[in-house]
PDB file of C-alpha atoms in Angstrom:
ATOM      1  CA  UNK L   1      58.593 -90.606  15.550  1.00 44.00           C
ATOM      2  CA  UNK L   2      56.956 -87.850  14.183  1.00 42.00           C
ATOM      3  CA  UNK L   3      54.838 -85.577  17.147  1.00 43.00           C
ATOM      4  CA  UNK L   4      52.059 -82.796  16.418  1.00 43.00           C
ATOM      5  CA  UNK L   5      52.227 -79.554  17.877  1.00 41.00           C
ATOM      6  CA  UNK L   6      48.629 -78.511  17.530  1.00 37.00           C
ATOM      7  CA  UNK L   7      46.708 -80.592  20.304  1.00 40.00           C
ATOM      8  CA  UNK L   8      49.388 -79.404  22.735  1.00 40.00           C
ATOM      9  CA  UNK L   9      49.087 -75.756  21.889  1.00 35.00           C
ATOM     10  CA  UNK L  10      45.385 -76.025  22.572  1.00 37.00           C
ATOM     11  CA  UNK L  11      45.994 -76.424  26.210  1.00 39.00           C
ATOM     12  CA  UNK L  12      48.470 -73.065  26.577  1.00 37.00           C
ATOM     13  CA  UNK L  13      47.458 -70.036  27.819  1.00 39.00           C
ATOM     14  CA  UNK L  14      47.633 -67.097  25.674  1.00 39.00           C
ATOM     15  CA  UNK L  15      49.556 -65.287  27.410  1.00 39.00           C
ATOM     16  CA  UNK L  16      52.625 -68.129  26.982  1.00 37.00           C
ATOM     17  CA  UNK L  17      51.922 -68.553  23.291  1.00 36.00           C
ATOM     18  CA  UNK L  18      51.971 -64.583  22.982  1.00 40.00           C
ATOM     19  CA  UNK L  19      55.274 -63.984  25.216  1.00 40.00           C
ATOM     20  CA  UNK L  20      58.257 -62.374  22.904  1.00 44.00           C
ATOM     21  CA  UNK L  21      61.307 -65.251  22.273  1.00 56.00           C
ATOM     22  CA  UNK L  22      64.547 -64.043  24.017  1.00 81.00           C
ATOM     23  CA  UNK L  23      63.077 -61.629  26.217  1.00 93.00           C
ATOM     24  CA  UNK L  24      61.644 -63.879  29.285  1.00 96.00           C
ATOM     25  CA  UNK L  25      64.739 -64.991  31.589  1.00 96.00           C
ATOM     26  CA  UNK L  26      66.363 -64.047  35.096  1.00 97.00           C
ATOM     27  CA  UNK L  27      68.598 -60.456  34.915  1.00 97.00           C
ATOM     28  CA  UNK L  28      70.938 -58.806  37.133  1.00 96.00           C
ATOM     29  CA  UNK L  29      71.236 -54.929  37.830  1.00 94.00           C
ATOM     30  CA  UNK L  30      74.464 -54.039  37.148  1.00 93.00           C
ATOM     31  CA  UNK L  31      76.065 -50.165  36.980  1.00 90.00           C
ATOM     32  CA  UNK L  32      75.477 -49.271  40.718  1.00 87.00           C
ATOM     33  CA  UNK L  33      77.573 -49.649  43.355  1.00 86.00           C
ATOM     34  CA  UNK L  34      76.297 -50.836  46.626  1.00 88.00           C
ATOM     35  CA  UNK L  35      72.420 -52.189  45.390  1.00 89.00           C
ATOM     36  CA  UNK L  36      71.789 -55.164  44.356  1.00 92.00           C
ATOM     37  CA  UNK L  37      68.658 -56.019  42.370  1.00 92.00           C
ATOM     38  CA  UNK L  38      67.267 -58.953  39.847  1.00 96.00           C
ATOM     39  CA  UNK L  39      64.290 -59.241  38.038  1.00 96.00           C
ATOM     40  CA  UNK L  40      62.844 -62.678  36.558  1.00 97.00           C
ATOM     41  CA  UNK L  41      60.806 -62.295  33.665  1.00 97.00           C
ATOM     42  CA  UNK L  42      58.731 -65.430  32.866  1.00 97.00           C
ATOM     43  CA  UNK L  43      56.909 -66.501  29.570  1.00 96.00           C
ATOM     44  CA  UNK L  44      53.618 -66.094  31.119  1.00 96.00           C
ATOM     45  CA  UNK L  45      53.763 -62.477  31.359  1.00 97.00           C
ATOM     46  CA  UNK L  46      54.566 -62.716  35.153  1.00 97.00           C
ATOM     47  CA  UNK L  47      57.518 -61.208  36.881  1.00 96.00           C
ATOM     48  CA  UNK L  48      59.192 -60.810  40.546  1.00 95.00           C
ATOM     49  CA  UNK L  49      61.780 -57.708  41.000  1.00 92.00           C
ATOM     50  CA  UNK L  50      64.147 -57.494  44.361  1.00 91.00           C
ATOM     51  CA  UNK L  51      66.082 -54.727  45.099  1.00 88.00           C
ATOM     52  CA  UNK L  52      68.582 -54.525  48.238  1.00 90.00           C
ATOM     53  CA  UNK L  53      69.998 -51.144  49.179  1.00 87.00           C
ATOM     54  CA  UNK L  54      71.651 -51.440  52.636  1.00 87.00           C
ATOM     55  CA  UNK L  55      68.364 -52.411  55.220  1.00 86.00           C
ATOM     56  CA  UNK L  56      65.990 -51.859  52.753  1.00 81.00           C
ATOM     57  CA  UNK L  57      64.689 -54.748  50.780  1.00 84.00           C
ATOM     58  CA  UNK L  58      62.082 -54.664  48.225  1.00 83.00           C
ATOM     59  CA  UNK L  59      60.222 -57.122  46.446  1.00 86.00           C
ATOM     60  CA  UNK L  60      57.764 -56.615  43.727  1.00 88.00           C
ATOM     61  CA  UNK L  61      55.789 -59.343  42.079  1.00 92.00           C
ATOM     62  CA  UNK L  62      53.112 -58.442  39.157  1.00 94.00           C
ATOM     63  CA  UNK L  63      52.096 -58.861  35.010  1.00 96.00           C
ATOM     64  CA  UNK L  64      54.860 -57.635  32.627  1.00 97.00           C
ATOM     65  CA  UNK L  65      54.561 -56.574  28.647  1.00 97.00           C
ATOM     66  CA  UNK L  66      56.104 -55.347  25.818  1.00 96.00           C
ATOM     67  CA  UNK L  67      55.712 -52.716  23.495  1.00 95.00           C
ATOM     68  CA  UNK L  68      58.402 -51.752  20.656  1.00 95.00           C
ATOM     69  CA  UNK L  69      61.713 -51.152  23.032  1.00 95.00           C
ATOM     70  CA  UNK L  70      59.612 -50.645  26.126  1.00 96.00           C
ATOM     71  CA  UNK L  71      58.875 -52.926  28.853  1.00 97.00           C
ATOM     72  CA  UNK L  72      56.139 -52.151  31.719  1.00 96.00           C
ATOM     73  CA  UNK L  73      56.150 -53.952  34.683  1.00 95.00           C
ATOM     74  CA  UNK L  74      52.670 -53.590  36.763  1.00 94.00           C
ATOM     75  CA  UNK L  75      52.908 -54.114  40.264  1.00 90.00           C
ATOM     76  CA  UNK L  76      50.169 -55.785  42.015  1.00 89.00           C
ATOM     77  CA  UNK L  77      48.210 -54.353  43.763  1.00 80.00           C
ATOM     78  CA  UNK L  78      48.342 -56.576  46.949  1.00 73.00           C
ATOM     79  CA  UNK L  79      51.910 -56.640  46.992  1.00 68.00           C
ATOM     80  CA  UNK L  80      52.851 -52.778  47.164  1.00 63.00           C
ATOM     81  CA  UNK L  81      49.636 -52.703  50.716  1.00 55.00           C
ATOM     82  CA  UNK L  82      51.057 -55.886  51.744  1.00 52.00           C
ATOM     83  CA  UNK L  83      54.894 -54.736  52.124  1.00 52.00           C
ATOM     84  CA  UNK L  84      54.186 -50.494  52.425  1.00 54.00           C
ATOM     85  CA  UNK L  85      56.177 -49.943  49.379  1.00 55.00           C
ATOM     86  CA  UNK L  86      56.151 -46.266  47.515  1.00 57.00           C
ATOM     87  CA  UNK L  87      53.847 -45.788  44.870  1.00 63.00           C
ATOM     88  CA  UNK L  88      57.008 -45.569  42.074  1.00 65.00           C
ATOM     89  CA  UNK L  89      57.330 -49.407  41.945  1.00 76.00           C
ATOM     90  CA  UNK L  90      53.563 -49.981  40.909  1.00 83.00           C
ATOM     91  CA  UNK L  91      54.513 -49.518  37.372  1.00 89.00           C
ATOM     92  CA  UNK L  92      58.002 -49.334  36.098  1.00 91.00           C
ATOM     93  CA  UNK L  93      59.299 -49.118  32.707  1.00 94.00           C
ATOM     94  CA  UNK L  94      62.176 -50.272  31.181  1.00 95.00           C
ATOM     95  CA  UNK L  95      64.203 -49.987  27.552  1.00 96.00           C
ATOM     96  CA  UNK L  96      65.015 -52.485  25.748  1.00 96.00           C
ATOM     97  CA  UNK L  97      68.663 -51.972  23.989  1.00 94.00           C
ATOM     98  CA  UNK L  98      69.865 -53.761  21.018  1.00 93.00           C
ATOM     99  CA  UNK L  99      72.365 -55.627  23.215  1.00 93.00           C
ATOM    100  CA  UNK L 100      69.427 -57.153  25.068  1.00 93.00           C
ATOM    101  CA  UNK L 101      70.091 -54.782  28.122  1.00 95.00           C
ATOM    102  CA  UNK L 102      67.249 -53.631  30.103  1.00 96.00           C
ATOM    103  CA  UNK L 103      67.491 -49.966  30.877  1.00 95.00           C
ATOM    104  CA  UNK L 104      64.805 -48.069  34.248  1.00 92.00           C
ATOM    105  CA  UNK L 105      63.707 -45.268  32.397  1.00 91.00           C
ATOM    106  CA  UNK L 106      63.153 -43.979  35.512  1.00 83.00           C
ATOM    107  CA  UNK L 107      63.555 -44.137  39.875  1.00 69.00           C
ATOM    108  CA  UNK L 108      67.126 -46.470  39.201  1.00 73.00           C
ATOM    109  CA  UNK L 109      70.440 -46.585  37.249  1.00 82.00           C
ATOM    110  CA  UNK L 110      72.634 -48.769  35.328  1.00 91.00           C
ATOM    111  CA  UNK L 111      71.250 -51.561  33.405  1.00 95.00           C
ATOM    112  CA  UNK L 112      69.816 -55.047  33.711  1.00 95.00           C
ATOM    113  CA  UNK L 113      71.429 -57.777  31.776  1.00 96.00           C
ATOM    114  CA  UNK L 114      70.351 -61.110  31.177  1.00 95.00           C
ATOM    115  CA  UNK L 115      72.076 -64.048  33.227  1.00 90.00           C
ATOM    116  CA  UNK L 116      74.237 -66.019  30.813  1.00 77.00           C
TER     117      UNK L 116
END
């Protein structure tokens, strides 16, 4: 049975159609000892970031996008007055290694790797 794409694609936001292949998926922080943080990228340009550090627990949920090897997450704005969080998780940025690896470019260590 042979199935068209084209009516189907008419109904997707452009934001799904537009999202890079590989790079949308749940990764883990690894490289520091005693935090623990993930970050789920989805194909609609959305994302949620935790991070644990002893007490303090932070969550983060906002619009994400690429640009070369960099990826900027945006905070929203409701989310940061909501929870009292510091201004430096309104907009982080992140490298993107050949290995797939994301890499903070700033405010955290080590390296966040894609869940196999």
């Amino acid at each position: 049975m042979r199935r068209w794409v084209f009516p189907g694609l008419l109904m997707v936001p452009a934001a799904v159609v537009a999202a890079p292949q590989g790079l949308p998926g749940h990764y883990y922080l690894s490289g520091m000892t005693e935090v623990g943080s993930e970050l789920l990228l989805r194909g609609d340009g959305r994302y949620r970031w935790f991070l644990a550090y002893g007490a303090l627990d932070l969550a983060v949920e906002g619009s994400w996008t690429r640009s070369g090897d960099t990826l900027t997450l945006v905070a929203d704005p409701g989310m940061l007055a909501e929870n009292g969080m510091e201004s430096i998780f309104a907009r982080m940025q992140l490298r993107i290694e050949k290995d797939g690896a994301l890499v903070p470019t700033e405010n955290l260590r080590g390296a966040y790797r894609k869940a196999g």
